[in-house]
Amino acid sequence: MRYLLLAPALLAACTTMTPPAAPVGPCIVDEATRMRFVGAKFDSGMREELQARTNARVMRTLRPDEITTKEFFEDRLNVMLDDGRRIDGLRCG
């Protein structure tokens, strides 16, 4: 009888959580995000956290002297890297 009472609680613990919603913009870079990432060595594992913290739907990395397009997208995060792949700055657009 005891086990029947515990069954619903055990089954509820086995359900999967839905993933968080994907960021949809507009991109916002706050001071806490700058402090967290600027100066850190960039790796692809940072992509999801950067997009989530800035609400950016799209992200691109920009290296020194790299040719880029100049259009402005409010939901895009630009991650500026130095020659050593360290994050030099974060900018929306």
Short mmCIF file of C-alpha atoms in Angstrom, two decimals:
data_model
loop_
_atom_site.label_atom_id
_atom_site.label_comp_id
_atom_site.label_asym_id
_atom_site.label_seq_id
_atom_site.Cartn_x
_atom_site.Cartn_y
_atom_site.Cartn_z
CA MET A 1 0.00 0.00 0.00
CA ARG A 2 2.85 2.39 0.85
CA TYR A 3 4.40 1.88 -2.54
CA LEU A 4 1.20 2.85 -4.31
CA LEU A 5 1.23 6.20 -2.52
CA LEU A 6 4.83 6.87 -3.55
CA ALA A 7 4.34 5.93 -7.21
CA PRO A 8 3.00 9.33 -8.42
CA ALA A 9 5.86 11.20 -6.73
CA LEU A 10 8.44 8.87 -8.25
CA LEU A 11 6.93 9.15 -11.72
CA ALA A 12 6.83 12.94 -11.50
CA ALA A 13 10.54 12.98 -10.69
CA CYS A 14 11.28 11.10 -13.93
CA THR A 15 9.72 13.62 -16.30
CA THR A 16 12.04 15.68 -18.43
CA MET A 17 12.19 19.44 -18.20
CA THR A 18 11.59 21.50 -21.29
CA PRO A 19 14.66 23.37 -22.52
CA PRO A 20 14.71 27.14 -22.08
CA ALA A 21 13.29 29.18 -24.92
CA ALA A 22 15.77 30.29 -27.56
CA PRO A 23 16.73 33.97 -27.40
CA VAL A 24 14.75 36.14 -29.80
CA GLY A 25 16.33 39.59 -29.44
CA PRO A 26 16.83 42.40 -29.22
CA CYS A 27 20.43 41.95 -28.14
CA ILE A 28 21.42 43.68 -24.89
CA VAL A 29 24.98 43.69 -23.51
CA ASP A 30 25.10 44.76 -19.87
CA GLU A 31 28.11 45.52 -17.70
CA ALA A 32 27.93 42.17 -15.86
CA THR A 33 28.18 40.31 -19.17
CA ARG A 34 31.14 42.44 -20.26
CA MET A 35 32.89 41.80 -16.95
CA ARG A 36 32.27 38.06 -17.26
CA PHE A 37 33.55 37.59 -20.82
CA VAL A 38 35.91 40.38 -21.94
CA GLY A 39 39.48 39.16 -21.54
CA ALA A 40 38.50 35.47 -21.53
CA LYS A 41 39.79 33.14 -24.24
CA PHE A 42 36.90 32.39 -26.60
CA ASP A 43 35.80 28.83 -27.25
CA SER A 44 32.69 27.50 -28.92
CA GLY A 45 31.30 26.32 -25.58
CA MET A 46 30.68 29.97 -24.66
CA ARG A 47 28.29 30.50 -27.56
CA GLU A 48 25.09 29.36 -25.83
CA GLU A 49 25.82 31.26 -22.62
CA LEU A 50 26.70 34.45 -24.50
CA GLN A 51 23.53 34.28 -26.57
CA ALA A 52 21.37 33.53 -23.53
CA ARG A 53 22.86 36.34 -21.43
CA THR A 54 22.53 38.91 -24.20
CA ASN A 55 19.21 37.65 -25.63
CA ALA A 56 20.87 37.44 -29.07
CA ARG A 57 19.30 35.13 -31.63
CA VAL A 58 22.46 35.23 -33.79
CA MET A 59 26.12 35.55 -32.83
CA ARG A 60 29.26 36.06 -34.88
CA THR A 61 32.92 36.36 -34.00
CA LEU A 62 35.02 39.10 -35.57
CA ARG A 63 38.80 38.97 -35.72
CA PRO A 64 41.12 41.93 -36.34
CA ASP A 65 41.21 43.04 -39.98
CA GLU A 66 38.40 40.65 -40.91
CA ILE A 67 36.05 41.87 -43.63
CA THR A 68 32.45 42.07 -42.39
CA THR A 69 29.10 43.30 -43.57
CA LYS A 70 27.88 46.54 -42.01
CA GLU A 71 24.13 45.92 -41.80
CA PHE A 72 22.58 46.27 -38.34
CA PHE A 73 20.56 43.40 -36.87
CA GLU A 74 19.10 44.12 -33.46
CA ASP A 75 19.11 40.44 -32.51
CA ARG A 76 22.80 39.80 -33.37
CA LEU A 77 25.76 39.76 -30.98
CA ASN A 78 29.21 40.61 -32.35
CA VAL A 79 32.09 39.15 -30.35
CA MET A 80 35.34 40.95 -31.15
CA LEU A 81 38.44 38.78 -30.72
CA ASP A 82 42.10 39.76 -30.57
CA ASP A 83 44.88 37.84 -32.32
CA GLY A 84 45.11 35.38 -29.41
CA ARG A 85 41.33 34.55 -29.57
CA ARG A 86 40.66 36.51 -26.37
CA ILE A 87 37.39 38.42 -26.26
CA ASP A 88 38.20 42.08 -26.80
CA GLY A 89 34.63 43.40 -26.79
CA LEU A 90 30.92 42.62 -27.17
CA ARG A 91 28.60 44.68 -29.35
CA CYS A 92 25.05 44.29 -30.56
CA GLY A 93 24.19 44.82 -34.21
#
